[in-house]
CSV table of C-alpha atoms in Angstrom, one decimal:
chain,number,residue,atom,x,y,z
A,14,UNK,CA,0.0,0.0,0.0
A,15,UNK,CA,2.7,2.6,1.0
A,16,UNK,CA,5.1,1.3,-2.0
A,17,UNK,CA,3.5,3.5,-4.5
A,18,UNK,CA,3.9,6.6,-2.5
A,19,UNK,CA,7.2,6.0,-1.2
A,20,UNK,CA,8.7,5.4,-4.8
A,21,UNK,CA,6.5,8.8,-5.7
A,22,UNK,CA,8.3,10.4,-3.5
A,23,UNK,CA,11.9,9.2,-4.1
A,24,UNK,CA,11.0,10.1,-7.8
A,25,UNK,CA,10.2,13.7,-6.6
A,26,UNK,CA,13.4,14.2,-4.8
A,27,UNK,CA,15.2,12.5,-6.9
A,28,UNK,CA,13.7,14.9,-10.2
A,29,UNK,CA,14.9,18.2,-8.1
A,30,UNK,CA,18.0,16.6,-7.1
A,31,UNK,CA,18.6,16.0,-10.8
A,32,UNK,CA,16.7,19.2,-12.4
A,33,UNK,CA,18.7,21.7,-9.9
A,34,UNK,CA,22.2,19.9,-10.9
A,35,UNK,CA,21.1,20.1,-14.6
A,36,UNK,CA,20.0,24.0,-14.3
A,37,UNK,CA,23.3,24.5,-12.6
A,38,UNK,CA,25.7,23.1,-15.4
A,39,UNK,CA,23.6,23.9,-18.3
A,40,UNK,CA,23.9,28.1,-16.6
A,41,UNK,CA,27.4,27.3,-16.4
A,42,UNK,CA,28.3,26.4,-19.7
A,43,UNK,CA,25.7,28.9,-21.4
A,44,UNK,CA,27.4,32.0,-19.1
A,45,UNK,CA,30.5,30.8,-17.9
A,46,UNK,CA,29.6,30.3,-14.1
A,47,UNK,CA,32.6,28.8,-12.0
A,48,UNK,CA,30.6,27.5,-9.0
A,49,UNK,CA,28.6,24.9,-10.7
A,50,UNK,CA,32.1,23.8,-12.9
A,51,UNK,CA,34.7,23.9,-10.5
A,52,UNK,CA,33.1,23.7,-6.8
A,53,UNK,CA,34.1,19.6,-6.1
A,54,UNK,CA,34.2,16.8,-8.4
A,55,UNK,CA,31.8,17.9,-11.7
A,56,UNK,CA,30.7,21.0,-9.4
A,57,UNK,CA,28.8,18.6,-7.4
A,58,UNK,CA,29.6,19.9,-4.1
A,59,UNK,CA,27.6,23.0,-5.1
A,60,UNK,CA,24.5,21.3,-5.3
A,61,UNK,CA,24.8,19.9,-2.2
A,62,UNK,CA,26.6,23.3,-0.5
A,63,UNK,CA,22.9,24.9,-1.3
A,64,UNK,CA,20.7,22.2,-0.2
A,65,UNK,CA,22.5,22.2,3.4
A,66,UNK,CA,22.2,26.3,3.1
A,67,UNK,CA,18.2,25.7,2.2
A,68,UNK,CA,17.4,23.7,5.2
A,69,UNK,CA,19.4,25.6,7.5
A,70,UNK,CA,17.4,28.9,6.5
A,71,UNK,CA,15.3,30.3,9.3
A,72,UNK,CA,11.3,29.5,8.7
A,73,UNK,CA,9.5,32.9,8.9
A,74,UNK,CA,6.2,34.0,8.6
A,75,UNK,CA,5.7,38.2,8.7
A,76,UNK,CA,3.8,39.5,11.4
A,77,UNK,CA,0.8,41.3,9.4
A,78,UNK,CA,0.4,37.9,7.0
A,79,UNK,CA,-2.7,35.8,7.4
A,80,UNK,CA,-1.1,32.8,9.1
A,81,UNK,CA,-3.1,29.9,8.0
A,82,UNK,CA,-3.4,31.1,4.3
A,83,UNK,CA,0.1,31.9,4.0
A,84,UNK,CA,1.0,28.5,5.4
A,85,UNK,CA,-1.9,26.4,3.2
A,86,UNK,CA,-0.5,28.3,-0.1
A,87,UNK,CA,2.6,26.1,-0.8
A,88,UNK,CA,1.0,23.1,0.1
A,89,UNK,CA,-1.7,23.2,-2.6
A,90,UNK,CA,0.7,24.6,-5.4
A,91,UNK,CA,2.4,21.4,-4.8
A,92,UNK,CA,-0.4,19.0,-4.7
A,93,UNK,CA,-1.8,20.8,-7.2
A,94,UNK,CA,1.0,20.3,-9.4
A,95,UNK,CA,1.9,16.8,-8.4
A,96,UNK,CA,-1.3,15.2,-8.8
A,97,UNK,CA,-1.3,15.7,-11.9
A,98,UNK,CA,1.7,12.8,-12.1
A,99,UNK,CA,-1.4,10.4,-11.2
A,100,UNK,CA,-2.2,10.0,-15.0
A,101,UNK,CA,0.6,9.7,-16.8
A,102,UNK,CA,1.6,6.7,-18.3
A,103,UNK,CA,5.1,5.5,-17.6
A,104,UNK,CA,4.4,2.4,-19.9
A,105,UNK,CA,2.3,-0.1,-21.5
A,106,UNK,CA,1.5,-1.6,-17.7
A,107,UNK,CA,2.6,1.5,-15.5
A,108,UNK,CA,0.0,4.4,-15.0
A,109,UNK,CA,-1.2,5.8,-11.9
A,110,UNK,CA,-4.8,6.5,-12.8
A,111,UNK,CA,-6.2,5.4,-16.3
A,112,UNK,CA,-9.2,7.5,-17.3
A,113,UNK,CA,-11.4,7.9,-20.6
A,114,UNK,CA,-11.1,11.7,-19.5
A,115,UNK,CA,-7.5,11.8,-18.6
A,116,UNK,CA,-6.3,14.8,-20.3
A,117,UNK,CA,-9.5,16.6,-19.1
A,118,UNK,CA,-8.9,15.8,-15.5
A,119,UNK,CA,-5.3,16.5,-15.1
A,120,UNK,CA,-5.5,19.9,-16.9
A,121,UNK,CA,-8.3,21.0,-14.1
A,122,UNK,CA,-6.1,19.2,-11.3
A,123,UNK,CA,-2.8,21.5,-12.1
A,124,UNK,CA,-5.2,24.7,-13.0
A,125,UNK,CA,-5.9,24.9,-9.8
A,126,UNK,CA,-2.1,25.8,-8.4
A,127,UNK,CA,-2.7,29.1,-10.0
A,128,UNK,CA,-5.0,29.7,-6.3
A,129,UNK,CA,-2.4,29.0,-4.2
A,130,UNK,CA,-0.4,31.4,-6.2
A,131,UNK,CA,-2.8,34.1,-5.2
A,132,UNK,CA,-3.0,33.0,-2.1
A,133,UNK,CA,0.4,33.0,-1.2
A,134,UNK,CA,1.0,36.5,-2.8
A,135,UNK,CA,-2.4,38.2,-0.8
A,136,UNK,CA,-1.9,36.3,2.3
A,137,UNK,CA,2.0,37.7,2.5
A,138,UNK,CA,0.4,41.0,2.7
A,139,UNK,CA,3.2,42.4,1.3
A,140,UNK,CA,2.9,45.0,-2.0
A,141,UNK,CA,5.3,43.4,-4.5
A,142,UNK,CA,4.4,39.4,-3.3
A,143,UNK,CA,0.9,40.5,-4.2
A,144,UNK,CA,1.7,42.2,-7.7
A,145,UNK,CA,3.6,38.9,-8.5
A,146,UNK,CA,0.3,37.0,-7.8
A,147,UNK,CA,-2.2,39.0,-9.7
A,148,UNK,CA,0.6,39.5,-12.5
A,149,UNK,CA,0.5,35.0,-11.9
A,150,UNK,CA,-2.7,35.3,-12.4
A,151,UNK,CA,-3.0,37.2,-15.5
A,152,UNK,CA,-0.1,35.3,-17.3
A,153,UNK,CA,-1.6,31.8,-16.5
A,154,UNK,CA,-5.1,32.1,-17.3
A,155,UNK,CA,-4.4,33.8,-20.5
A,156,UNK,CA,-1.8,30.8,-21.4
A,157,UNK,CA,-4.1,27.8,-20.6
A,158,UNK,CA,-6.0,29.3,-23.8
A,159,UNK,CA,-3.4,28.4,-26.7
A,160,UNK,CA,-2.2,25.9,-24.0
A,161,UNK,CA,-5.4,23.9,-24.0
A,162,UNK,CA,-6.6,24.5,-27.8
A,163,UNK,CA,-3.1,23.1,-28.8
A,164,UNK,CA,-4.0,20.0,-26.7
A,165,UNK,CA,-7.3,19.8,-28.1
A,166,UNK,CA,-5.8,19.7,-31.7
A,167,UNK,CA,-4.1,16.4,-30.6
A,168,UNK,CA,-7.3,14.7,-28.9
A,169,UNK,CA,-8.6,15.5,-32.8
A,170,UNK,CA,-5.7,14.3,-34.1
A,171,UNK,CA,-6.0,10.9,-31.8
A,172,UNK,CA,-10.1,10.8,-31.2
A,173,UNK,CA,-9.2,9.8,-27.7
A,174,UNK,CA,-8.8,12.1,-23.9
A,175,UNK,CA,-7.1,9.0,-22.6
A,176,UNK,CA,-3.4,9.4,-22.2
A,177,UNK,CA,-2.7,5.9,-22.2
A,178,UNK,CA,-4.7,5.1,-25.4
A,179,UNK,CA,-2.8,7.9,-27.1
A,180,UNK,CA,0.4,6.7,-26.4
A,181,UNK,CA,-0.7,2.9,-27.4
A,182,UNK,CA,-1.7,4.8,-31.0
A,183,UNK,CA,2.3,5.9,-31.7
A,184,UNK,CA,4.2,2.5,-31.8
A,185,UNK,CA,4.2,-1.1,-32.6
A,186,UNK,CA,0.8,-1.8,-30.5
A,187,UNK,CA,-1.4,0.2,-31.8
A,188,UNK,CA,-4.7,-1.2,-32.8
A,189,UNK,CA,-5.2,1.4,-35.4
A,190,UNK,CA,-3.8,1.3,-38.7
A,191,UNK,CA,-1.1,4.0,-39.3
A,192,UNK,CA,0.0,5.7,-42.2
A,193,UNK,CA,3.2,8.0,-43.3
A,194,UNK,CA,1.8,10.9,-42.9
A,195,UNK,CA,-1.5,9.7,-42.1
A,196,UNK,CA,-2.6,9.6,-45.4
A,197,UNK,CA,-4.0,6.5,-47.3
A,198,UNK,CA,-3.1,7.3,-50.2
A,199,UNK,CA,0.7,7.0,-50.2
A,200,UNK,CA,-0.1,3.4,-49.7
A,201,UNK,CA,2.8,3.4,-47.2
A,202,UNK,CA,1.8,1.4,-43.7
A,203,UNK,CA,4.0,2.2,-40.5
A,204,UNK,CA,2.0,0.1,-37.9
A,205,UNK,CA,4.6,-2.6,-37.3
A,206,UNK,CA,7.5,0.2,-38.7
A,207,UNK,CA,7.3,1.8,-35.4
A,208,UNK,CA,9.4,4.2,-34.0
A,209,UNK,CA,9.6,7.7,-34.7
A,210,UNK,CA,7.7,7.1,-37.9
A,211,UNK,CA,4.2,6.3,-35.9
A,212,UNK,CA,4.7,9.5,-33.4
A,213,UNK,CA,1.8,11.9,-33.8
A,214,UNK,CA,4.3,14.7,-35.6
A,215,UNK,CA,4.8,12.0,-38.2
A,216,UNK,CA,1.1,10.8,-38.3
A,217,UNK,CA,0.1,14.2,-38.7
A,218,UNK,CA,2.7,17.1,-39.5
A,219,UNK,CA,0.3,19.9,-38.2
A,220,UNK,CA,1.1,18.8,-34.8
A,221,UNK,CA,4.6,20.4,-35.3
A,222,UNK,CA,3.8,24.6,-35.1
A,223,UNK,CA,0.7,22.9,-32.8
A,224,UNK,CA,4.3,21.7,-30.0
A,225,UNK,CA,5.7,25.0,-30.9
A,226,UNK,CA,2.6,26.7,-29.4
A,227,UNK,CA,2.3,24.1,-26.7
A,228,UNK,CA,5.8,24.5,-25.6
A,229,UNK,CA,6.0,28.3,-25.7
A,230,UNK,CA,2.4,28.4,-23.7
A,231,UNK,CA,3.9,25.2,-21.2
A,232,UNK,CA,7.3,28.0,-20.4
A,233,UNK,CA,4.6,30.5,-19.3
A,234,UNK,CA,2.3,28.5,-17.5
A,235,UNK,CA,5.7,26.8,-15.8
A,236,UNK,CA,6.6,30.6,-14.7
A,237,UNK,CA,10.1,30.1,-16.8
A,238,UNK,CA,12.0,32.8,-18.7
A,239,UNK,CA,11.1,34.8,-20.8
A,240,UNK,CA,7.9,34.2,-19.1
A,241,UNK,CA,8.9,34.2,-15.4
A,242,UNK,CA,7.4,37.7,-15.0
A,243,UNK,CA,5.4,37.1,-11.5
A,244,UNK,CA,9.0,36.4,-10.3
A,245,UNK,CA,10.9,39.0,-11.9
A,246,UNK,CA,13.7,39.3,-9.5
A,247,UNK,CA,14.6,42.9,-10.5
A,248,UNK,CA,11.3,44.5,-10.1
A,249,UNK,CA,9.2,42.2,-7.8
A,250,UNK,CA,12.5,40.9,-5.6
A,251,UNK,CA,10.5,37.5,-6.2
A,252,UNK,CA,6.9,38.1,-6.5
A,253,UNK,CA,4.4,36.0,-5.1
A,254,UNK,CA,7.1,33.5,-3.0
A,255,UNK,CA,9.2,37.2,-2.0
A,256,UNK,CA,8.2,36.3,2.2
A,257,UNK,CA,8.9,32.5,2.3
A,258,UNK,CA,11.8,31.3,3.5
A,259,UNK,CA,13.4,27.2,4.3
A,260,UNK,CA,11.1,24.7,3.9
A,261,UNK,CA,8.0,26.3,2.8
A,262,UNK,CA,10.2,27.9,0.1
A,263,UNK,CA,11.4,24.8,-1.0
A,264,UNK,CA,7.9,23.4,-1.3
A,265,UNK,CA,7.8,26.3,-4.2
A,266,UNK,CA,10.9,25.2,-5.6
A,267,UNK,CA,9.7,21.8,-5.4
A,268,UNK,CA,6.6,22.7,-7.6
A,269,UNK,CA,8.3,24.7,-9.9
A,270,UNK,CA,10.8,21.8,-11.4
A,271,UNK,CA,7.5,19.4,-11.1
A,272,UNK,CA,5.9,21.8,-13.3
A,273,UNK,CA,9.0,21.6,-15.7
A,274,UNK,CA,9.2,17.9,-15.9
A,275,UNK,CA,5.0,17.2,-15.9
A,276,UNK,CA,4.8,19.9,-19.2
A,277,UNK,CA,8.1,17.8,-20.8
A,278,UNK,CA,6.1,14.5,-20.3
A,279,UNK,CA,3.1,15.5,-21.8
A,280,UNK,CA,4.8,17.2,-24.8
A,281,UNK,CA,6.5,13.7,-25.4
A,282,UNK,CA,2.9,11.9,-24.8
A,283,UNK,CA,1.0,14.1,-27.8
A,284,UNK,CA,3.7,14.7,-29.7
A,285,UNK,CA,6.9,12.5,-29.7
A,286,UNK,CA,5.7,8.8,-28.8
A,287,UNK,CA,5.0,8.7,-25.0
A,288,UNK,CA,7.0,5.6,-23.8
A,289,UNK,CA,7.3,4.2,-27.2
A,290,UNK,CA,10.7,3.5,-28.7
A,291,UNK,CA,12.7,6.2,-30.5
A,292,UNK,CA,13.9,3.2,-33.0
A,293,UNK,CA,11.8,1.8,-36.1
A,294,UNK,CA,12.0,-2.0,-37.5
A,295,UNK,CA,14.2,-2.0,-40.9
A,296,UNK,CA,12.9,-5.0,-42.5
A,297,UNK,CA,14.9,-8.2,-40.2
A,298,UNK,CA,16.4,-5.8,-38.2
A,299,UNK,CA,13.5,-5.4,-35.5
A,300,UNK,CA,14.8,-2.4,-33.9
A,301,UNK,CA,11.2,-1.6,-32.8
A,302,UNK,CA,10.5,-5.0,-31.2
A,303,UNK,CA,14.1,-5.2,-29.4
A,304,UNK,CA,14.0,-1.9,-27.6
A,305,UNK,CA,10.0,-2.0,-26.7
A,306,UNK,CA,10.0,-5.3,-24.6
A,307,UNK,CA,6.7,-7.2,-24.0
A,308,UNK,CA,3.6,-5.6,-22.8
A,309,UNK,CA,2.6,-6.4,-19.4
A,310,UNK,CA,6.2,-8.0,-18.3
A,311,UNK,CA,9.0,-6.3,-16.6
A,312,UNK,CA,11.0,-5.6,-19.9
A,313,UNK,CA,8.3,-3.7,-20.8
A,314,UNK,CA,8.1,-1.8,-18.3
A,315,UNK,CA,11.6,-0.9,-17.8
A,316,UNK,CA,11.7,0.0,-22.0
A,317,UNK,CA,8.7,1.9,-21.2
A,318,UNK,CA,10.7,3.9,-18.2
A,319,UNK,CA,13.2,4.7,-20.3
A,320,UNK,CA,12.2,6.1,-23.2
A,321,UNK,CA,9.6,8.3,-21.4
A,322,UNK,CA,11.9,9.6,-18.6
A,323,UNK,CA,14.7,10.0,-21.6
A,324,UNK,CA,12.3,12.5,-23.9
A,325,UNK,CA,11.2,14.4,-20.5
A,326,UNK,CA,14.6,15.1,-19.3
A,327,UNK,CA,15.5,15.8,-22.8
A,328,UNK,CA,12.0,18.4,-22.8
A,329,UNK,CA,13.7,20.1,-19.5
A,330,UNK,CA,17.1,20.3,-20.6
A,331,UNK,CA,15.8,22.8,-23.7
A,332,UNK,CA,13.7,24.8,-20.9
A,333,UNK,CA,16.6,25.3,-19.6
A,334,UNK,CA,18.4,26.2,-22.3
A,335,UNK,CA,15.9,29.0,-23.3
A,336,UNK,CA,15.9,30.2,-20.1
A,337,UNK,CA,19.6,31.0,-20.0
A,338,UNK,CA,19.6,32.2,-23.7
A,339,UNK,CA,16.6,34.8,-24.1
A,340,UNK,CA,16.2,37.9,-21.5
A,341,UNK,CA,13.0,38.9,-19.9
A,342,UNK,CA,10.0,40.4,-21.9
A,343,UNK,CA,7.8,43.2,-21.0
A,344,UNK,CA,4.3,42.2,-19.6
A,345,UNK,CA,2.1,43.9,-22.8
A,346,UNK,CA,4.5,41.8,-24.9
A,347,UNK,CA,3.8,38.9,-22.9
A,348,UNK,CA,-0.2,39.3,-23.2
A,349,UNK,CA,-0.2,40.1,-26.5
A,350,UNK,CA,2.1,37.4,-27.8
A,351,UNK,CA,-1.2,35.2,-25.8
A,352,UNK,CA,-4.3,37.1,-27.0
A,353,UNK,CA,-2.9,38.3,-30.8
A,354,UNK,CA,-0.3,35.5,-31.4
A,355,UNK,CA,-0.4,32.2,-30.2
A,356,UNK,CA,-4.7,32.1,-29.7
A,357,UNK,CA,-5.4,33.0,-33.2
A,358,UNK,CA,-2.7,30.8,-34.5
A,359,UNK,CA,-3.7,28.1,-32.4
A,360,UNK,CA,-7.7,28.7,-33.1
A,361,UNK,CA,-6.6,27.7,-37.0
A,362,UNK,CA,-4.4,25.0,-36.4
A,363,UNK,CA,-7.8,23.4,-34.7
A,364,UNK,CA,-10.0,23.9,-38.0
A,365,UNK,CA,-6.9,22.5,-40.0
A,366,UNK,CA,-6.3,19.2,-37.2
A,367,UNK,CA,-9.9,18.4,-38.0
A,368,UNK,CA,-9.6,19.0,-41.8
A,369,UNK,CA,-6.3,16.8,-41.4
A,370,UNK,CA,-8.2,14.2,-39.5
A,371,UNK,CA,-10.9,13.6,-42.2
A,372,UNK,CA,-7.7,13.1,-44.7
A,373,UNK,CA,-6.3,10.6,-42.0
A,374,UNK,CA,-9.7,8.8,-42.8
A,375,UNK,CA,-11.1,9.3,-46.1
A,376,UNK,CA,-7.7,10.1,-47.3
């Protein structure tokens, strides 16, 4: 009974473990940091010099803050954020919770972090914790638009909300026919190919500027640069989290890197194969079958592990990479890059997923 949430939890602290170190070396190399390259063997004493700093840090709470709200607000950021882990599938026998209406539930689960965002900010009662959270506010709202018309473009694409049945379609077991393209016509049949050939940005290439305007909206509703404006160190100190401190502060941390690493596995679930193999079969050479195991077994499962957790990491590591390669935009730019950019692009991409869709069938 307690296995699941004991290796939930070792999976948590073993992402911001992983995800901090990451940050660190990929800052370094991008900016030329020493502390991260030279502080102990692979900078690794670093890592560790902060977390002993973190826990030593005093736990305050201001006088004039509402206590209870300002210590409830972490708490549900984090479960907010975390539950949403419940529905993804790992592999072909690994899932957490396996809904019809998966992708429904889990974007209401993590929309609701953006309360304890503004309840962390009002109940801090201090001015620039409380601009962060209604600046939060506006930015995250606004970016589950594109955010959530981009996913929709993929439940057209795949006629299914469930996660797992989604993944199932982009490799070797699906039980629907794919094409090259997903058109008929070019006679050419990929089911048993597998690979990257049966992903859904080779079933259907109007998923690719659809990832582009899933990933820019996932960096905003992740609070990262260019987007991390209710943070904004130089105007706002730190915005909605500027009065936390030790452990309540590292709850926030906590839920920031889960945000990082849940929006990297559901980009590679809708767009780049889920836990399905990166390698296709080449006539004997049964790449595909070798590096996918057997559904249901341990192999499987392990394959399954791999591959997903590989194209996640790989989803955080270019996060990171924009974050330490593009400065800081304005807050107009930011909303109307949401309301005159990415929504109207994303509002035609829709009408041309379902036009693509009737090709995939009549096609």
């Amino acid at each position: 009974m307690w296995l699941p949430l004991l290796i939930f939890l070792a999976v948590i602290g073993a992402n911001v473990i992983i995800s901090v170190y990451l940050e660190r070396k990929v800052s370094a190399f991008i900016q030329d940091r020493l502390g991260p390259m030279e502080v102990g063997k692979w900078g690794l004493l670093q890592l560790f010099a902060d977390l002993i700093k973190l826990f030593q840090k005093e736990d305050t709470i201001p006088f004039a803050a509402d206590r209870k709200m300002f210590k409830a607000a972490p708490y549900i950021i984090f479960a907010a954020v975390f539950s949403g882990f419940a529905f993804l599938p790992i592999s072909h026998g690994l899932q957490g919770v396996n809904v019809q209406t998966g992708v429904f539930l889990l974007l209401g689960l993590i929309s609701i972090d953006i309360l304890g965002l503004i309840l962390a900010g009002y109940a801090s009662n201090n001015k620039y914790s409380l601009l962060g959270a209604m600046r939060s506010a506006a930015q995250i709202i606004s970016f589950e638009v594109p955010l959530g018309l981009s996913i929709l473009s993929v439940c057209l694409i795949s006629t299914t909300l469930n996660l797992q049945e989604m993944t199932l379609q982009q490799g070797i077991f699906s039980s629907e026919t794919n094409y090259f393209l997903g058109i008929k016509s070019l006679g050419w049949d990929t089911t048993q190919v597998g690979g990257f050939l049966t992903w859904n940005i080779f079933r259907s290439p109007i998923l690719i500027p659809v990832f582009i305007i899933f990933f820019i909206a996932a960096l905003a509703e992740a609070n990262r640069a260019p987007f991390d404006l209710p943070e904004a160190e130089s105007e706002l100190i730190a915005g909605f989290q500027t009065e936390y401190s030790g452990f309540r502060w590292a709850i926030l941390f906590l839920a920031e890197y889960g945000m990082m690493l849940l929006m990297s596995f559901l980009a590679a679930i809708f767009f780049f194969g889920g836990w399905n193999t990166i390698f296709p079969n080449i006539g004997a050479i049964r790449l595909a079958d070798w590096t996918s195991g057997t559904p249901g077994e341990w192999s499987g499962n392990l394959w399954g592990a791999f591959w997903i957790f590989t194209k996640a990491y790989l989803g955080m590591l270019i996060q990171m990479w924009v974050r330490w390669s593009f400065p800081r935009i304005r807050v107009d730019q930011l909303m109307y890059l949401c309301w005159k950019v990415l929504t109207p692009f994303s509002l035609a991409l829709l009408g041309l997923s379902a036009a693509w869709r009737i090709l995939m069938i009549y096609g």
